PDB file of C-alpha atoms in Angstrom:
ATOM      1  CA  UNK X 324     146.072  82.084  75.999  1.00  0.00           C
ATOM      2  CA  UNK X 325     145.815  85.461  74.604  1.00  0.00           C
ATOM      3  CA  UNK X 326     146.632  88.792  76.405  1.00  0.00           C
ATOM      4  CA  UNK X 327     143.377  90.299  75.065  1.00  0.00           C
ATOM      5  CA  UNK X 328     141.332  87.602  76.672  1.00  0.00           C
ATOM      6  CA  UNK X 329     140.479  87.515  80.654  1.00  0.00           C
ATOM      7  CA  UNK X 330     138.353  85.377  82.791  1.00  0.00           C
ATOM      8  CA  UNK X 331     136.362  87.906  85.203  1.00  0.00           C
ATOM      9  CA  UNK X 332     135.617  86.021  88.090  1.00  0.00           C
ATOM     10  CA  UNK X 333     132.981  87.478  90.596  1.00  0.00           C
ATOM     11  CA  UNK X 334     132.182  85.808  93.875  1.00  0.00           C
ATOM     12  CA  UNK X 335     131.994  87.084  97.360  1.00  0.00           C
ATOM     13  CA  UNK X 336     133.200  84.331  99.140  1.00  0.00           C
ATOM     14  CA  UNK X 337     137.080  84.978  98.992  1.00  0.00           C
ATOM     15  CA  UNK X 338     137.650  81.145  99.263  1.00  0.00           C
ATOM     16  CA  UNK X 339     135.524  80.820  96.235  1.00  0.00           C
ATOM     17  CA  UNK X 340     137.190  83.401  94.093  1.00  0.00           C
ATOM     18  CA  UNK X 341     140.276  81.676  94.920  1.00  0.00           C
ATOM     19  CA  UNK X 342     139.992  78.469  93.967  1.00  0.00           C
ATOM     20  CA  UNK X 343     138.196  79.351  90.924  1.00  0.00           C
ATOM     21  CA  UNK X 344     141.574  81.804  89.864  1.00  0.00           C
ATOM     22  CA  UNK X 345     143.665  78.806  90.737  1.00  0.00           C
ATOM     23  CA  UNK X 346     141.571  76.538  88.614  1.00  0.00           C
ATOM     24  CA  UNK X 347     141.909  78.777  85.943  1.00  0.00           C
ATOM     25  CA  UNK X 348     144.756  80.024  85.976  1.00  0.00           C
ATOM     26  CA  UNK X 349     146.778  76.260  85.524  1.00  0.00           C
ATOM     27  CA  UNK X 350     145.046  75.779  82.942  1.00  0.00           C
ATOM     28  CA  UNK X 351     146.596  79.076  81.399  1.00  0.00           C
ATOM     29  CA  UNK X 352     143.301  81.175  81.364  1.00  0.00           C
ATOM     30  CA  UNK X 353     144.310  85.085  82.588  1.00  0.00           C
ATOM     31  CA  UNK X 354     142.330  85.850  85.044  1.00  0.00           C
ATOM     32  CA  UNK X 355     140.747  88.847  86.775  1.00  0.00           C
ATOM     33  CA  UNK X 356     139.007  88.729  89.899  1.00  0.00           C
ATOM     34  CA  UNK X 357     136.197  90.440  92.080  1.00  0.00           C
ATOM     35  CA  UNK X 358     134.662  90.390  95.160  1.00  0.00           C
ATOM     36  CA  UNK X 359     131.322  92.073  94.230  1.00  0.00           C
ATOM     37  CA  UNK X 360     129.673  92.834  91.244  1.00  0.00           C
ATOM     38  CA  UNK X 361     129.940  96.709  91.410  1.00  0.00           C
ATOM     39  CA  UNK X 362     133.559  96.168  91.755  1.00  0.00           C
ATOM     40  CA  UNK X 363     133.025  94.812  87.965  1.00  0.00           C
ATOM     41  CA  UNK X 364     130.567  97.633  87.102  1.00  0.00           C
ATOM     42  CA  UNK X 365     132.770  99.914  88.320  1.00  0.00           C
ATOM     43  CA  UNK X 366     135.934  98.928  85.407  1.00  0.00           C
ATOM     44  CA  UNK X 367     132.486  98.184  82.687  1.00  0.00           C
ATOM     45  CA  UNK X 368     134.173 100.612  80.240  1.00  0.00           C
ATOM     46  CA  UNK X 369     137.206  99.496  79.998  1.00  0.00           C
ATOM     47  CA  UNK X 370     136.786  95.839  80.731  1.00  0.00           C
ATOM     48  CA  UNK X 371     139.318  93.605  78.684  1.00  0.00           C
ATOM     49  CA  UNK X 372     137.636  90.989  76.308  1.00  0.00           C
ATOM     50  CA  UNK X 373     137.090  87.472  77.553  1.00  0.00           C
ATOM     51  CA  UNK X 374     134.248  85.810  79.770  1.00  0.00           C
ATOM     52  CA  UNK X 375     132.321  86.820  82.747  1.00  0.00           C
ATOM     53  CA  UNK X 376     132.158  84.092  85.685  1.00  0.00           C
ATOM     54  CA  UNK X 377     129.677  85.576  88.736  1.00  0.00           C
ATOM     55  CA  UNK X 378     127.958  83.553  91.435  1.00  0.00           C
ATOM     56  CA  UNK X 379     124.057  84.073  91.989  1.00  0.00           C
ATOM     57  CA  UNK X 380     123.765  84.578  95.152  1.00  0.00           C
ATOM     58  CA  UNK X 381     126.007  87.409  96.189  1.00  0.00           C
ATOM     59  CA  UNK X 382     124.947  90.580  98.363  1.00  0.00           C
ATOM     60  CA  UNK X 383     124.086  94.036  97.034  1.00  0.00           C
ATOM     61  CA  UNK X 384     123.842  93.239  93.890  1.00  0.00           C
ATOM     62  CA  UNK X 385     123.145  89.341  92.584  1.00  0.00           C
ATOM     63  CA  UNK X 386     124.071  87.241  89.954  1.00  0.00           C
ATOM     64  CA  UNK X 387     121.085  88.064  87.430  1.00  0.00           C
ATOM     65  CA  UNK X 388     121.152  91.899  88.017  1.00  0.00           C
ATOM     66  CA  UNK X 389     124.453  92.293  87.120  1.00  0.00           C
ATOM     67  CA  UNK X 390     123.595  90.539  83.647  1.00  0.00           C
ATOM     68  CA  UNK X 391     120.958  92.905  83.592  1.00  0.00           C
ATOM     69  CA  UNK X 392     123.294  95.927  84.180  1.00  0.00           C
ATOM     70  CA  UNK X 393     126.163  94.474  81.747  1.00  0.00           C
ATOM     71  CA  UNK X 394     123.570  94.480  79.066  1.00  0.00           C
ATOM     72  CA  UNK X 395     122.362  97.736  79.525  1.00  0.00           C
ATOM     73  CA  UNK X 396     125.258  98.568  79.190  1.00  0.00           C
ATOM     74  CA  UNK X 397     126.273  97.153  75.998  1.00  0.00           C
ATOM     75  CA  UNK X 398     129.071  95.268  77.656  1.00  0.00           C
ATOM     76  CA  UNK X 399     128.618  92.346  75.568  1.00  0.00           C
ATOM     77  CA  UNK X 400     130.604  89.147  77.343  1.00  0.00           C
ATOM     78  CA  UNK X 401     129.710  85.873  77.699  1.00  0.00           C
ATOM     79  CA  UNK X 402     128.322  85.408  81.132  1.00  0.00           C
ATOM     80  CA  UNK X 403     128.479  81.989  83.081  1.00  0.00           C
ATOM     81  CA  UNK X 404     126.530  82.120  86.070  1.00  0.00           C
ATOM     82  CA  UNK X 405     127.151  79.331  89.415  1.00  0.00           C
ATOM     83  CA  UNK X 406     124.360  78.672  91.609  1.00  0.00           C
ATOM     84  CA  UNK X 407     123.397  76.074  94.146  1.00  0.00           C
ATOM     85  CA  UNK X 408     120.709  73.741  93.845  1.00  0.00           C
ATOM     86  CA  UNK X 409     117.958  75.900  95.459  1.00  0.00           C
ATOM     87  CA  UNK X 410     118.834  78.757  92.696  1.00  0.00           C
ATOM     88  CA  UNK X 411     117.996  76.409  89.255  1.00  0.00           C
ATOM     89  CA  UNK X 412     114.974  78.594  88.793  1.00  0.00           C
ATOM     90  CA  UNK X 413     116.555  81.900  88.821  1.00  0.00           C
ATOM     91  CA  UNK X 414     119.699  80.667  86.479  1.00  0.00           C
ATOM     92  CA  UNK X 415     116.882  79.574  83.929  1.00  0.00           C
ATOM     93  CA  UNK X 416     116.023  82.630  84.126  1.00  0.00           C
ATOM     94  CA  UNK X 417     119.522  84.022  83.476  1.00  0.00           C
ATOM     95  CA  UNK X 418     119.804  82.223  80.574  1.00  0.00           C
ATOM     96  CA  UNK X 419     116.800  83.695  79.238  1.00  0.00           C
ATOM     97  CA  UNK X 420     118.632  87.718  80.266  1.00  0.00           C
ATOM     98  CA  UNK X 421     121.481  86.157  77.892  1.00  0.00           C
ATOM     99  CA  UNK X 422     123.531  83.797  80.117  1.00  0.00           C
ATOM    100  CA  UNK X 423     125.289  81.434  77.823  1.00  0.00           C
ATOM    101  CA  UNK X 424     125.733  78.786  80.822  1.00  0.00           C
ATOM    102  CA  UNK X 425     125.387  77.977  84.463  1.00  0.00           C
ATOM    103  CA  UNK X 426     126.911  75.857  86.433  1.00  0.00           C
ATOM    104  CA  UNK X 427     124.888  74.017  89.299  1.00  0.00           C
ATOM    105  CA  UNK X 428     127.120  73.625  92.786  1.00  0.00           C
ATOM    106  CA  UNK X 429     129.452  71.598  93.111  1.00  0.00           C
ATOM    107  CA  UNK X 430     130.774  71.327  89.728  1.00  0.00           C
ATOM    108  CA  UNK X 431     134.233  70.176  88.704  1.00  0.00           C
ATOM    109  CA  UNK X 432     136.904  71.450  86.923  1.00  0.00           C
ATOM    110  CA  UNK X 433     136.697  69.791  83.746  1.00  0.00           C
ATOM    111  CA  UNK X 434     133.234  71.112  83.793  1.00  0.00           C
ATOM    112  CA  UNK X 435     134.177  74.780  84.528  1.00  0.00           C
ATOM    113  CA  UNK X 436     136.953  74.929  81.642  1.00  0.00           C
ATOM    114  CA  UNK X 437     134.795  73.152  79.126  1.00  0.00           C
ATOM    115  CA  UNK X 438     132.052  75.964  80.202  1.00  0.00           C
ATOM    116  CA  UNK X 439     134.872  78.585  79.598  1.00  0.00           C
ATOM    117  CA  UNK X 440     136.243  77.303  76.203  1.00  0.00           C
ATOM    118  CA  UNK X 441     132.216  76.974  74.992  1.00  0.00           C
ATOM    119  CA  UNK X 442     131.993  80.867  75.455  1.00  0.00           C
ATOM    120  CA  UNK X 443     134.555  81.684  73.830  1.00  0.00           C
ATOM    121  CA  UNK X 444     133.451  79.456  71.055  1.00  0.00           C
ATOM    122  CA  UNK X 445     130.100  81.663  71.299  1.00  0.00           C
ATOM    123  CA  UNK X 446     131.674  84.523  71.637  1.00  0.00           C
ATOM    124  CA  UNK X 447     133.944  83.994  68.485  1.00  0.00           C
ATOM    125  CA  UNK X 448     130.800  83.485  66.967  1.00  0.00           C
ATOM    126  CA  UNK X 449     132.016  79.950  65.234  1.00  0.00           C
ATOM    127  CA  UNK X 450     128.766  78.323  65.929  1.00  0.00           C
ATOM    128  CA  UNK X 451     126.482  78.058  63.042  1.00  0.00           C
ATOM    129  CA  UNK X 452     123.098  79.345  65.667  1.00  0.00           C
ATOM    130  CA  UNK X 453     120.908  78.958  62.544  1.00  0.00           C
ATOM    131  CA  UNK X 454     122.008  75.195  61.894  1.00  0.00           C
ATOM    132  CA  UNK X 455     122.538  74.495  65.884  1.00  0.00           C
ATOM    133  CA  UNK X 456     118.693  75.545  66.273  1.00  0.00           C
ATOM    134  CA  UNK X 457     117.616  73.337  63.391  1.00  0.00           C
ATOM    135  CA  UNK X 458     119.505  70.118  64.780  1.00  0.00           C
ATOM    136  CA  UNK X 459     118.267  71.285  67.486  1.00  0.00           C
ATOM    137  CA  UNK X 460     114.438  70.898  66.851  1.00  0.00           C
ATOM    138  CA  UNK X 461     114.561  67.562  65.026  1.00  0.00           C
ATOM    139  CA  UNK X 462     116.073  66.347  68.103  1.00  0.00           C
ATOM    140  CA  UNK X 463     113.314  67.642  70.128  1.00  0.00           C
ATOM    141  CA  UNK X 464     110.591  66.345  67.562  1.00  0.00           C
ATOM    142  CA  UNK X 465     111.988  62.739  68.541  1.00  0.00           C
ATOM    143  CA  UNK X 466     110.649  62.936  71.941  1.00  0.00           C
ATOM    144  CA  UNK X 467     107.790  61.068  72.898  1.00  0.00           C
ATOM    145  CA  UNK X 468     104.651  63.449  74.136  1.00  0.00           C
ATOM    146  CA  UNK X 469     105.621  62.998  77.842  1.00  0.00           C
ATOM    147  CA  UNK X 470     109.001  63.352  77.111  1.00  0.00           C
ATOM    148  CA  UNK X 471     108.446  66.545  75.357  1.00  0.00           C
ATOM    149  CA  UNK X 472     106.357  67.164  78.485  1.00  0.00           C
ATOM    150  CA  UNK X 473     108.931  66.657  81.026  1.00  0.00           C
ATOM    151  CA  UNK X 474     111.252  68.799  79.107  1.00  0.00           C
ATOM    152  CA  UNK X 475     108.923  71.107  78.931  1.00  0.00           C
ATOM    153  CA  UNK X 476     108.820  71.663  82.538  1.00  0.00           C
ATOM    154  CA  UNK X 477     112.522  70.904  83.315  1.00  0.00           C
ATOM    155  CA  UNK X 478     113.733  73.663  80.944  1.00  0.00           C
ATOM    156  CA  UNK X 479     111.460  76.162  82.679  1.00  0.00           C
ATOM    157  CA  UNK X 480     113.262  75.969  85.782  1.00  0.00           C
ATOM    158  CA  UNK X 481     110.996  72.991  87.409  1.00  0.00           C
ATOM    159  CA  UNK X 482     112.741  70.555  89.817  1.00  0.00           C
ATOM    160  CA  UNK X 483     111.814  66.851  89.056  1.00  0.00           C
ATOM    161  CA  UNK X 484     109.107  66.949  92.216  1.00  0.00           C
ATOM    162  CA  UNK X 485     107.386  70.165  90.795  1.00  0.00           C
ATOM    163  CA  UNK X 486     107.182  68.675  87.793  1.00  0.00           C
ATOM    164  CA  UNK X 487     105.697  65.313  88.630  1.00  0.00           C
ATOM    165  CA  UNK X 488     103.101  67.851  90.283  1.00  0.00           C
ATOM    166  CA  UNK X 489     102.583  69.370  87.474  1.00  0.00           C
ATOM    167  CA  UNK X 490     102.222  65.861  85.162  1.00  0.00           C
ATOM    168  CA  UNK X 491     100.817  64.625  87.551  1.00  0.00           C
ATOM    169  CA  UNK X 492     103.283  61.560  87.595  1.00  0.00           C
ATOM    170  CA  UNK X 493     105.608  60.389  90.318  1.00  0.00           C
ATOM    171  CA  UNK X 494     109.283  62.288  90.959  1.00  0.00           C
ATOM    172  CA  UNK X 495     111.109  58.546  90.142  1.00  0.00           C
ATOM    173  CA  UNK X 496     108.870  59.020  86.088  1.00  0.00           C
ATOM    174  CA  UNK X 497     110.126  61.881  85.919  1.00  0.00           C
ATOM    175  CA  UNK X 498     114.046  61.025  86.595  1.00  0.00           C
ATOM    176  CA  UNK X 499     113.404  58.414  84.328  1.00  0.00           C
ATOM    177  CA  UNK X 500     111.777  60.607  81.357  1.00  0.00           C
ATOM    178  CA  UNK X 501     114.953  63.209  82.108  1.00  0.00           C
ATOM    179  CA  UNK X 502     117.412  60.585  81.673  1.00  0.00           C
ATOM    180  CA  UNK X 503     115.810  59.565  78.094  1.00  0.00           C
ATOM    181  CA  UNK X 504     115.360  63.191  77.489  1.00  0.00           C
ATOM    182  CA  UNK X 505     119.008  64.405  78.390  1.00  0.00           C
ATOM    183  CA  UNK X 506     120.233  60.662  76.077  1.00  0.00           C
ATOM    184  CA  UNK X 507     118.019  61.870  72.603  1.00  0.00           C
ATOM    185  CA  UNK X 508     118.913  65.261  73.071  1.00  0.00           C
ATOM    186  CA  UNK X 509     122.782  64.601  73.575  1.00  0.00           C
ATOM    187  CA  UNK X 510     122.482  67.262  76.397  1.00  0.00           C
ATOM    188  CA  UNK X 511     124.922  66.463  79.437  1.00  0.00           C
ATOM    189  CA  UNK X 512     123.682  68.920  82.107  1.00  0.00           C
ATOM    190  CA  UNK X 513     120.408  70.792  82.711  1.00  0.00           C
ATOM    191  CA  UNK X 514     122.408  73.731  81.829  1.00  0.00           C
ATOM    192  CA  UNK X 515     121.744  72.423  78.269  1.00  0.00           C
ATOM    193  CA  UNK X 516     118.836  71.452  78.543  1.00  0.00           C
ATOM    194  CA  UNK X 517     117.615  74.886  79.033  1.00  0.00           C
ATOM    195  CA  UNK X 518     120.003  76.365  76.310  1.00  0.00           C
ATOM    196  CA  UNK X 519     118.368  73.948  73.839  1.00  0.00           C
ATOM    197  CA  UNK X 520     114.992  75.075  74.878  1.00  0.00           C
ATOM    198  CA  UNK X 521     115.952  78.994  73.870  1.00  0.00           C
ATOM    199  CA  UNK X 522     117.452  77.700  70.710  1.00  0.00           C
ATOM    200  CA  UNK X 523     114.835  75.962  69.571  1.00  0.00           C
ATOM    201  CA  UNK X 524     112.300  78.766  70.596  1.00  0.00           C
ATOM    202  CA  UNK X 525     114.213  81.165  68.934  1.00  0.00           C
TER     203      UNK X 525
END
């Protein structure tokens, strides 16, 4: 990989930070690693280029205010957030600060370096976000009304039981309206669900 490229890797659990180096580094990415994020603040200006990796939940400073301080900034990385299942709401709304991913606890490897190769992607600006939104919408005016309903809700951060509140269906509709949902949308974790919903807003 290139010199000019690191993976900045922010957890406070040193175990964490670890294996995500290790992870990274066989599959050649240089890394760079941190066990707070004003330890990252504190190099902001003269941060090499490449892709920021942080956990949510960290103390002092969390996940989402960090994005919040990157970007004011002007440090202008791709930022992949991790969070556990209980934090879904708050990485929807990291994505909406500007996160270009999260990953939801546990997650594998495959899905970390596909995550990592994405931003880059992004961040070399090769997508087409014009024609991406476009595709984007025509997939979305497939859906069936509850479909579109259940997305709805799901890319705002809803779990599938706050939802089926909300629809007033049952939690087991729901999964079954996410699975058709994820399948005509061609999206493979929530993570994209939610990134579709942006596009297509935007």
């Amino acid at each position: 990989m290139s010199d000019t490229f690191v993976i900045h890797v922010v957890d406070d659990d040193p175990a964490a930070r670890d294996s995500l180096q290790f992870t990274l580094s066989t599959a050649g990415w240089e890394t760079r690693t941190y066990e707070s994020a004003a330890g990252l603040l504190e190099r902001a200006e003269v941060l090499e280029a490449g892709v920021v990796i942080t956990d949510v939940r960290m103390p002092g400073m969390n996940g989402l205010e960090l994005v919040e301080r990157l970007k004011r900034l002007h440090v202008t990385h791709p930022v992949i957030v991790l969070t556990g299942h209980a934090d879904v709401a708050m990485a929807v709304d990291a994505m909406k600060a500007g996160v270009v991913d999260f990953l939801e606890k546990p997650f594998d490897d495959a899905a970390l370096l596909n995550a990592v190769e994405a931003a880059k992607v992004r961040l070399a600006g090769a997508a087409d976000r014009s024609k991406e939104g476009a595709d984007i919408r025509a997939r979305i005016a497939n859906l069936t009304p509850r479909e579109k309903d259940v997305f709805d809700a799901i890319a705002a951060g809803e779990s599938n039981k706050s939802a089926a509140q909300i629809l007033g269906i049952s939690p087991r509709t729901v999964e079954i309206y996410r699975a058709n949902v994820m399948e005509k949308l061609q999206a493979r974790t929530l993570a994209d669900l939610v990134r579709m919903a942006l596009t297509a807003a935007a």
